[in-house]
Short mmCIF file of C-alpha atoms in Angstrom, two decimals:
data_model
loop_
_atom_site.label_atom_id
_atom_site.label_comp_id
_atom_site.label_asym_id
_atom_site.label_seq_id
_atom_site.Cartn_x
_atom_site.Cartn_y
_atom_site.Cartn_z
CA UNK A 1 2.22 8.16 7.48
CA UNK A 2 3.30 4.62 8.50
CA UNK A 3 4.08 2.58 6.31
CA UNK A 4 1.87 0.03 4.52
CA UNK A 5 2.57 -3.48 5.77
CA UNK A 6 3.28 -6.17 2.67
CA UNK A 7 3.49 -9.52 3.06
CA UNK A 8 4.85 -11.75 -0.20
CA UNK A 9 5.16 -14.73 -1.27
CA UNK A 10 7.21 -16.45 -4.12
CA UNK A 11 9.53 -13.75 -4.42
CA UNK A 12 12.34 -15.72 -5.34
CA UNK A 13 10.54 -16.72 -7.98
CA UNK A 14 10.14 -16.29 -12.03
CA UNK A 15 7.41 -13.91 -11.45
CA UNK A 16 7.41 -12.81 -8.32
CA UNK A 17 11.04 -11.94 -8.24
CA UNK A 18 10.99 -10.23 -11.40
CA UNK A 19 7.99 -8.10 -10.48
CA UNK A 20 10.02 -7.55 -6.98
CA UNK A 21 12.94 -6.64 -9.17
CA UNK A 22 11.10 -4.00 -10.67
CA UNK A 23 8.85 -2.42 -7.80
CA UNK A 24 11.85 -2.87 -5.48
CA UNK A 25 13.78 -0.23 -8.29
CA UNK A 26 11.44 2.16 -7.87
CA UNK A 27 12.76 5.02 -5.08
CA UNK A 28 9.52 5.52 -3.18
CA UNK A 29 8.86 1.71 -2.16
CA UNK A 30 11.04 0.83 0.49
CA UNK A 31 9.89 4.19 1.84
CA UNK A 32 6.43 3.80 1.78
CA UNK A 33 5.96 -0.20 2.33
CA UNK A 34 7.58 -2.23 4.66
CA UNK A 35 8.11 -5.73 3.20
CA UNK A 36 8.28 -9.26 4.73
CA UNK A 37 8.28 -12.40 2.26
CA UNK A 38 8.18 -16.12 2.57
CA UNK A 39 11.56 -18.23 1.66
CA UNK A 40 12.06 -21.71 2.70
CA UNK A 41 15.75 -21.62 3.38
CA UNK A 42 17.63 -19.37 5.71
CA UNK A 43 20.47 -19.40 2.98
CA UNK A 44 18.14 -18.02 0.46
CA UNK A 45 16.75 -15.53 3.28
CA UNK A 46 20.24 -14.13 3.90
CA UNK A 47 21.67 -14.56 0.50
CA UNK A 48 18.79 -13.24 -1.96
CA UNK A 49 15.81 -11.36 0.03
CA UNK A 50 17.54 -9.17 2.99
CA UNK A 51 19.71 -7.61 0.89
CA UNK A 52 16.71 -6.37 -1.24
CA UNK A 53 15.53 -4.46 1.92
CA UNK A 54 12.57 -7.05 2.68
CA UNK A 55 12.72 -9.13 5.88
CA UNK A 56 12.30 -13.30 4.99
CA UNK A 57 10.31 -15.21 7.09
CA UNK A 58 11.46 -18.50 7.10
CA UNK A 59 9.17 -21.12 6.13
CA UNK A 60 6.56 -22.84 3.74
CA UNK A 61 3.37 -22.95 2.13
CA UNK A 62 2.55 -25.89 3.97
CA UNK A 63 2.96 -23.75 7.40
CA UNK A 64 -0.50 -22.30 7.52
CA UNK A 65 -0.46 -21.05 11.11
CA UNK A 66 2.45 -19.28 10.10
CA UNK A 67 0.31 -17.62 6.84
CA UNK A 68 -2.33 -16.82 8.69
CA UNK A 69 -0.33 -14.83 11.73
CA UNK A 70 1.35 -13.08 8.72
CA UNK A 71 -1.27 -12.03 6.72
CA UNK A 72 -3.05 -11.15 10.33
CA UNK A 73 -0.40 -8.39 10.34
CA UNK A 74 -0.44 -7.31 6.43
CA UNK A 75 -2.37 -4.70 4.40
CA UNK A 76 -1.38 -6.05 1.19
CA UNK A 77 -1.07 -9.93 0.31
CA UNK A 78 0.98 -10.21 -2.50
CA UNK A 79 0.95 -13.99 -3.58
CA UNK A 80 3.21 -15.42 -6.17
CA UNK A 81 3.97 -18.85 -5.21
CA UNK A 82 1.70 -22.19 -5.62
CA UNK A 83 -1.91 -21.34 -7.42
CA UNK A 84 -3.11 -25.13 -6.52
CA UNK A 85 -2.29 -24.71 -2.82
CA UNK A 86 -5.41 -24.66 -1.52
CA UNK A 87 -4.49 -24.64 2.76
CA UNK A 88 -2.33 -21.96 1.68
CA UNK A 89 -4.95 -19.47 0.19
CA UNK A 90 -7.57 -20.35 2.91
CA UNK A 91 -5.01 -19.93 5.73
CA UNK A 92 -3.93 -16.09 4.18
CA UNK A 93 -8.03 -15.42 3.94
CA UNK A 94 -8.37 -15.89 7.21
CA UNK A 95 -5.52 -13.60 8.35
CA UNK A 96 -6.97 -11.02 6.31
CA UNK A 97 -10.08 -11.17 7.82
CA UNK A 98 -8.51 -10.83 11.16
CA UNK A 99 -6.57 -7.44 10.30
CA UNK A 100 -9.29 -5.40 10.71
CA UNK A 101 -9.04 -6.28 14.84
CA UNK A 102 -5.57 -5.58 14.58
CA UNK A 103 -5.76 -2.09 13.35
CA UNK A 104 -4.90 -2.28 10.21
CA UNK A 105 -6.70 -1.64 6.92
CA UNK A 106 -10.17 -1.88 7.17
CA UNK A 107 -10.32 -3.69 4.11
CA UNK A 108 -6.82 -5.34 3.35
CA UNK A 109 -5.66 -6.70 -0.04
CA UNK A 110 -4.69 -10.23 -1.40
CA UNK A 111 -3.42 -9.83 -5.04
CA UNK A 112 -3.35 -13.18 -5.80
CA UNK A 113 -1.88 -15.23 -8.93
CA UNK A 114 -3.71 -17.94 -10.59
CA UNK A 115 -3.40 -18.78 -14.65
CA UNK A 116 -4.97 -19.32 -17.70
CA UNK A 117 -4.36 -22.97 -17.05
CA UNK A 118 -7.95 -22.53 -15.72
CA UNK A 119 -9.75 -21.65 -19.23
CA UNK A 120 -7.85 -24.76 -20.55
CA UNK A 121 -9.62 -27.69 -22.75
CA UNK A 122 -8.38 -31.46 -23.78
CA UNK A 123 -7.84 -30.30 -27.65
CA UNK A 124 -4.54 -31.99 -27.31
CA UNK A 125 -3.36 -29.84 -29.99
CA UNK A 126 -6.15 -31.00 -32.72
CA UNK A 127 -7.98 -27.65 -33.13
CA UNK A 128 -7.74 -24.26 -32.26
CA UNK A 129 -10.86 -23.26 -29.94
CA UNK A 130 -13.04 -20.60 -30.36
CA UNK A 131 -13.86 -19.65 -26.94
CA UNK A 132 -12.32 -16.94 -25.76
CA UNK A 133 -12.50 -15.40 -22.46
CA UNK A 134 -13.04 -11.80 -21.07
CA UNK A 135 -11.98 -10.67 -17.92
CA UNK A 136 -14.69 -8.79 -18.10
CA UNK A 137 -17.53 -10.58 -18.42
CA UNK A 138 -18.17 -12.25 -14.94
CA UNK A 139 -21.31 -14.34 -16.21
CA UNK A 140 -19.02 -16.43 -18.75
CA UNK A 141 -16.30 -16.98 -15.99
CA UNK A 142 -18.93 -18.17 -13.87
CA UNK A 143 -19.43 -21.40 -15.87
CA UNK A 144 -15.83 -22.40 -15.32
CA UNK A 145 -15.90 -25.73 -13.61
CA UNK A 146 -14.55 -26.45 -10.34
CA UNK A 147 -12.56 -29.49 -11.91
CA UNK A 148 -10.68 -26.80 -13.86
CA UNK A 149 -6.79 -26.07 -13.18
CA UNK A 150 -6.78 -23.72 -9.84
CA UNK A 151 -10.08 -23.07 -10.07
CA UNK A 152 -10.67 -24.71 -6.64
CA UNK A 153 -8.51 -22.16 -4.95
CA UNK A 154 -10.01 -19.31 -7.22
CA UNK A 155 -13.03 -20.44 -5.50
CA UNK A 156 -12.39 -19.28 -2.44
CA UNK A 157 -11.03 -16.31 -3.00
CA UNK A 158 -14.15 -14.99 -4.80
CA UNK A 159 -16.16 -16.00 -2.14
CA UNK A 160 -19.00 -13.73 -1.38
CA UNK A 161 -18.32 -13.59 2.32
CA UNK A 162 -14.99 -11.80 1.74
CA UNK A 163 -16.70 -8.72 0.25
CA UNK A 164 -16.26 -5.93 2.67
CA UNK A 165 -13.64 -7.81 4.39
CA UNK A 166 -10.82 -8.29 2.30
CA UNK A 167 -10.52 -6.73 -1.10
CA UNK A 168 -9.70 -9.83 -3.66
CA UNK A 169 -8.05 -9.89 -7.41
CA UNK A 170 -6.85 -12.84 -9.06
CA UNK A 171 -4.16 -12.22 -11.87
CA UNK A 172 -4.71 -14.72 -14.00
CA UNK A 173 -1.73 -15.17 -16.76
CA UNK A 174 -1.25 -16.65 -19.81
CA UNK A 175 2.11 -18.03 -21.07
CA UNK A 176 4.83 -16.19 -20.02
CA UNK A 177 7.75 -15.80 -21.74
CA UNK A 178 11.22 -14.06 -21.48
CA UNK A 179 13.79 -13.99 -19.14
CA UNK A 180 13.12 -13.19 -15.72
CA UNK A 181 15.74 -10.95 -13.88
CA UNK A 182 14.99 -11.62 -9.92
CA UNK A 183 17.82 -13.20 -7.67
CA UNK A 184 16.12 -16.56 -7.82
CA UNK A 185 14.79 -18.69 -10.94
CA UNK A 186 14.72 -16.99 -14.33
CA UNK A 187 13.05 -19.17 -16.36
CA UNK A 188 9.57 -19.84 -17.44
CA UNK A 189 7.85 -23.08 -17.56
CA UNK A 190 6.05 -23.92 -20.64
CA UNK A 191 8.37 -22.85 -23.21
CA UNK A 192 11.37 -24.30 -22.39
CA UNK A 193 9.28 -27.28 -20.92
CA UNK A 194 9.12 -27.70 -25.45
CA UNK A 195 12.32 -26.99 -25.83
CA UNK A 196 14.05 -29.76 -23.52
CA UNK A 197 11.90 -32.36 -24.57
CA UNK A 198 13.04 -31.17 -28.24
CA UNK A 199 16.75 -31.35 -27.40
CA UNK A 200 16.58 -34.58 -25.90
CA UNK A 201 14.38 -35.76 -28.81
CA UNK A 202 17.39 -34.23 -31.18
CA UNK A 203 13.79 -33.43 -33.52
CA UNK A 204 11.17 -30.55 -32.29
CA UNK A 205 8.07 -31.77 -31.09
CA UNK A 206 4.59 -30.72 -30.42
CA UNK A 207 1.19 -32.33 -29.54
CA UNK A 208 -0.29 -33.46 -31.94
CA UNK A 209 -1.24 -31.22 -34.37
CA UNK A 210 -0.20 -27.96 -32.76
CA UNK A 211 -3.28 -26.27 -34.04
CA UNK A 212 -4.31 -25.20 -30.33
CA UNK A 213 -3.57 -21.46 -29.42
CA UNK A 214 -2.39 -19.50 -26.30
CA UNK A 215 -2.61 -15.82 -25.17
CA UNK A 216 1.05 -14.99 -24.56
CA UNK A 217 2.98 -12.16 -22.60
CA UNK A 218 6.07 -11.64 -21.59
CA UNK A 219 7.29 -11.51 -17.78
CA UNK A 220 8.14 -7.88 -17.53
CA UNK A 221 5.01 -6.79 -19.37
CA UNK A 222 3.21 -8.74 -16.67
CA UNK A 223 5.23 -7.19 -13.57
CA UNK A 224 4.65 -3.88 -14.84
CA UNK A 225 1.08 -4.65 -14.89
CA UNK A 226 1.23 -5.95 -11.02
CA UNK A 227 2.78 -2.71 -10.41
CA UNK A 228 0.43 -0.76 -11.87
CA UNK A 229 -2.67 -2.96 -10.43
CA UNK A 230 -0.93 -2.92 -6.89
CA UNK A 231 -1.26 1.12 -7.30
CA UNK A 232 -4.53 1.16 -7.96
CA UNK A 233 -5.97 -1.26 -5.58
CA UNK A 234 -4.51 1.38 -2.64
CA UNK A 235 -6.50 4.28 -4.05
CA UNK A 236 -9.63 1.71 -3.34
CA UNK A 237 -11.68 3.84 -0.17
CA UNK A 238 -11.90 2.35 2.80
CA UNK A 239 -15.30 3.68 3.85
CA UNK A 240 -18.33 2.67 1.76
CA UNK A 241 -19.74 5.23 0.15
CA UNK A 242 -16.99 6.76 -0.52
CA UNK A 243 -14.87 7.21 -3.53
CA UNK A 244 -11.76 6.36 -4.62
CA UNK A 245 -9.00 9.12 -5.56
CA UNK A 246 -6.28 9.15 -7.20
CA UNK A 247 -2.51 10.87 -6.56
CA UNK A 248 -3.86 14.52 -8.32
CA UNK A 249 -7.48 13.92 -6.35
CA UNK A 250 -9.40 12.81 -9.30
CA UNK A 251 -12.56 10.64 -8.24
CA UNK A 252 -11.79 6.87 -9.11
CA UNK A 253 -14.54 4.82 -10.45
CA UNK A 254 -14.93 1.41 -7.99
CA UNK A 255 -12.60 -1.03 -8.88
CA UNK A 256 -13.49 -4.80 -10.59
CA UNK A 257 -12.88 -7.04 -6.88
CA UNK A 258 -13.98 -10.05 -5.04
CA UNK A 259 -16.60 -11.53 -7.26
CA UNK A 260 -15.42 -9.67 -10.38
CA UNK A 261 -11.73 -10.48 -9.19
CA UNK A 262 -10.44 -11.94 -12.34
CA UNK A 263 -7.90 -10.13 -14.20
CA UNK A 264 -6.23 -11.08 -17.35
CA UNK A 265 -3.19 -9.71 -19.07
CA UNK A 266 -2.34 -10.74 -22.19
CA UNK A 267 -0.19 -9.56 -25.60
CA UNK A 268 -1.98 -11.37 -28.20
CA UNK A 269 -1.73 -15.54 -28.85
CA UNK A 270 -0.12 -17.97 -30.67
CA UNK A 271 -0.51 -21.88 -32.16
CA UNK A 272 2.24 -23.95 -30.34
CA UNK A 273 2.71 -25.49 -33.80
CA UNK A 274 4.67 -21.95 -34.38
CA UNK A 275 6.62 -22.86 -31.57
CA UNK A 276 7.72 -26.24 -33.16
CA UNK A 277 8.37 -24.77 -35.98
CA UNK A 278 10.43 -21.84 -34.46
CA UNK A 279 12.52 -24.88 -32.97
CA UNK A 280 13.26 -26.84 -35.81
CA UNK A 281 14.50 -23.72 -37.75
CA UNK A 282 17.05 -23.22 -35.02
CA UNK A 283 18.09 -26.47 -35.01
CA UNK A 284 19.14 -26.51 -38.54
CA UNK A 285 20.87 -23.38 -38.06
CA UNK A 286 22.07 -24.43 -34.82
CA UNK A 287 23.35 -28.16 -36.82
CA UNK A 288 21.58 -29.97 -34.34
CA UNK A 289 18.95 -31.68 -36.79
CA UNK A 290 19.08 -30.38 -40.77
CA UNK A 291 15.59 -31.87 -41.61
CA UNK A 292 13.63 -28.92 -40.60
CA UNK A 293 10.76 -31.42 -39.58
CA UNK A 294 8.29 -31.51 -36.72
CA UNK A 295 7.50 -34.58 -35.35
CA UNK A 296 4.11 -34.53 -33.93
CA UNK A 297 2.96 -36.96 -30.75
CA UNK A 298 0.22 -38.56 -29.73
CA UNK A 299 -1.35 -39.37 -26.34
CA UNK A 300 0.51 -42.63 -26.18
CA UNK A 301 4.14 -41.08 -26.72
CA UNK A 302 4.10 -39.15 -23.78
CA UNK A 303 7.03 -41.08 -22.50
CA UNK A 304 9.46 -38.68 -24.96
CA UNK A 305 8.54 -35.59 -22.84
CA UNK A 306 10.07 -34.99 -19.52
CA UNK A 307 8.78 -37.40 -16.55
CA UNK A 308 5.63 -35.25 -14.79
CA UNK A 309 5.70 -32.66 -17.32
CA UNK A 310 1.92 -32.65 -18.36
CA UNK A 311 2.54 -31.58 -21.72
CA UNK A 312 -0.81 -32.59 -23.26
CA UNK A 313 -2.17 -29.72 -20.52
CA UNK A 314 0.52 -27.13 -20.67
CA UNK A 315 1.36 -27.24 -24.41
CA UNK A 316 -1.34 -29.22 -25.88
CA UNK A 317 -4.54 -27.39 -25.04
CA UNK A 318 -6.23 -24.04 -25.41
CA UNK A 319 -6.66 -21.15 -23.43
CA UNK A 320 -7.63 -17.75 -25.02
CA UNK A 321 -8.30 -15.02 -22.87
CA UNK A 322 -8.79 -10.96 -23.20
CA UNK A 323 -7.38 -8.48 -20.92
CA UNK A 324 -10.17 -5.87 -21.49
CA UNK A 325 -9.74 -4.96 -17.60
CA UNK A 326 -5.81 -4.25 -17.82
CA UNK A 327 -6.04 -1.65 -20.90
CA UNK A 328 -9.26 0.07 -20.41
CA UNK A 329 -8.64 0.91 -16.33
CA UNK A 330 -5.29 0.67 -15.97
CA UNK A 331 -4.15 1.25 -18.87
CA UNK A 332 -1.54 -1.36 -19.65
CA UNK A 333 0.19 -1.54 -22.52
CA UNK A 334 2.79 -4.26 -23.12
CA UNK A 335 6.41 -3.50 -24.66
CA UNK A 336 7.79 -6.69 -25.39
CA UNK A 337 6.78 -8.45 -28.16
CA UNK A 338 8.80 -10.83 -29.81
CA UNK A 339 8.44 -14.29 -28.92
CA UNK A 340 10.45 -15.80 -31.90
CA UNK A 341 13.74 -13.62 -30.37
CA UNK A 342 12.87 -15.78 -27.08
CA UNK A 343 12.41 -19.32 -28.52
CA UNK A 344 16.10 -18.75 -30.16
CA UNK A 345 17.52 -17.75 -26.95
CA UNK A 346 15.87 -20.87 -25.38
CA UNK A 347 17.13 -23.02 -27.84
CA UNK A 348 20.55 -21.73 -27.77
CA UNK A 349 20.77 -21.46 -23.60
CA UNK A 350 19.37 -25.14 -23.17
CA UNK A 351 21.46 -26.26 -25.98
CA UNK A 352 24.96 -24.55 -24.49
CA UNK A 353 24.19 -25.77 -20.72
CA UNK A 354 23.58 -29.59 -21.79
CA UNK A 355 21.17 -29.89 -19.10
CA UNK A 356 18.38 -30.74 -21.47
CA UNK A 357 20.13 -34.57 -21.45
CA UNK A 358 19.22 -34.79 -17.44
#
């Protein structure tokens, strides 16, 4: 059997390399896929993806005749790079739709990663919302707004004119957390995002209140759940009517796709006024600031957070969501739990490499 043509991108990535990292470990994938990924620099194409046994194609998001040929050529569209590129995602649709007249998969895949950023309010940290969102339930994700984060490019990938054309999921995390371990960038955003502005505030800080809460999970959790979703979306049939089957020939119900593309994957949540209080207990441990205090900041103080940062969004809202999807058909279950053990690391990395002063 030949094998099954991937194209990636953001593989040098937090996630994508440390899902790469993983699926790359395992001995049957470079002998049943054959891998090409997207990396902007030929250093980083020589230094960091050939020797993983996947073949870089040098160049950008922003080159979308270069997407489209790529994706032209792919069964699988694993995409890990920019969820608000919105040329980007329309220029791999439309390869997809072409494979079919190249002889590929009748139906070819684009596994494509978004984020809870989209179920986000303006709470600014001053209550903890009770919405919470199912993966599962495809009339309540319907009423997310189009102003939402991503949710423009989510758009277009549930787009009803892809069904029977291209089979479409949207992985839609929450915070991530934990160290990554591909060759490129280890770190997450959010977190440490906290933990800088702390550092170079020599006092932890949160917005406002910190009452809001997040759905959490940490980065190898999530890659094993690509790994396990990739699986399954290649026992999808390619001939309606038919069922799927899996590796012992057990008949597959249909799999959640294209309209009902949305797929969470979460380990529980947390109030980011736990996180400033996780930091200011290191830093009296750490000597850094003995008070043990948080200070709290308001919509005008944005100026002590990094330039650009968008804290009031990325640490100031909500965004609750259920993985229903992950556990009861694939049958995820995360392993790594403790978030406290990663806010001390954080705190002690960004405090040993000084960088938190730049």
């Amino acid at each position: 059997m030949a094998p099954i043509k991937v194209f990636a991108t953001g593989i040098t990535g937090y996630l994508g390399g440390t899902f790469f990292d993983l699926w790359l470990n395992k001995t049957e994938t470079l002998n049943d896929f054959s891998i090409r990924a997207l990396v902007r620099s030929a250093v980083k194409a020589e230094q960091d993806i050939r020797p993983l046994g996947v073949e870089p194609v040098i160049g950008s998001l922003d080159d979308t005749d270069l997407l489209t040929r790529e994706a032209a050529d792919a069964d699988v569209v694993l995409d890990f790079a920019d969820a608000d590129h919105l040329p980007a995602a329309k220029a791999i649709l439309k390869g997809l739709c072409e494979r079919r007249k190249k002889g590929g998969r009748s139906r070819p895949i684009l596994i494509h990663t978004s984020g809870t950023g989209v179920l986000t309010d303006s709470a600014y940290g001053a209550y903890a919302s009770e919405d919470i969102y199912y993966d599962n339930d495809v009339d309540q994700l319907s009423t997310l707004a189009i102003e939402q984060p991503h949710r423009n490019v989510d758009l277009e990938i549930l787009s009803p004119s892809l069904v029977g054309c291209v089979d479409t999921y949207i992985v839609a995390p929450p915070m991530i957390f934990g160290c990554g371990t591909g060759p490129g960038n280890r770190n997450s955003i959010q977190i440490p995002l906290q933990v800088k502005a702390s550092l170079r505030n020599g006092q932890a800080l949160q917005i406002g209140q910190g009452l809001n809460i997040w759905s959490k999970v940490h980065v190898i959790d999530l890659a094993h759940f690509f790994i396990l979703l990739l699986e399954r979306t290649l026992q999808e049939p390619q001939s309606s009517g038919e069922p799927g089957v899996d590796n012992k020939g057990h008949v597959l119900p249909e799999l959640p796709k294209n309209q009902d593309a949305y797929w969470f994957c979460e380990d529980g949540e947390f109030a980011w006024g736990s996180v400033a209080q996780a930091i200011a207990r290191e830093f009296v441990r750490l000597g850094i600031n003995d008070s043990g205090e948080v200070q709290a900041t308001s919509p005008e103080e944005e100026g002590i957070w990094p330039p650009n940062s968008h804290p009031g969004a990325l640490i100031g809202a909500n965004s609750r969501s259920r993985a229903v999807k992950a556990r009861e058909i694939l049958g995820w279950e995360p392993q790594y739990h403790d978030l406290d053990g990663y806010i001390t690391e954080e705190v002690e990395r960004q405090h040993k490499d000084g960088k938190h002063h730049q």
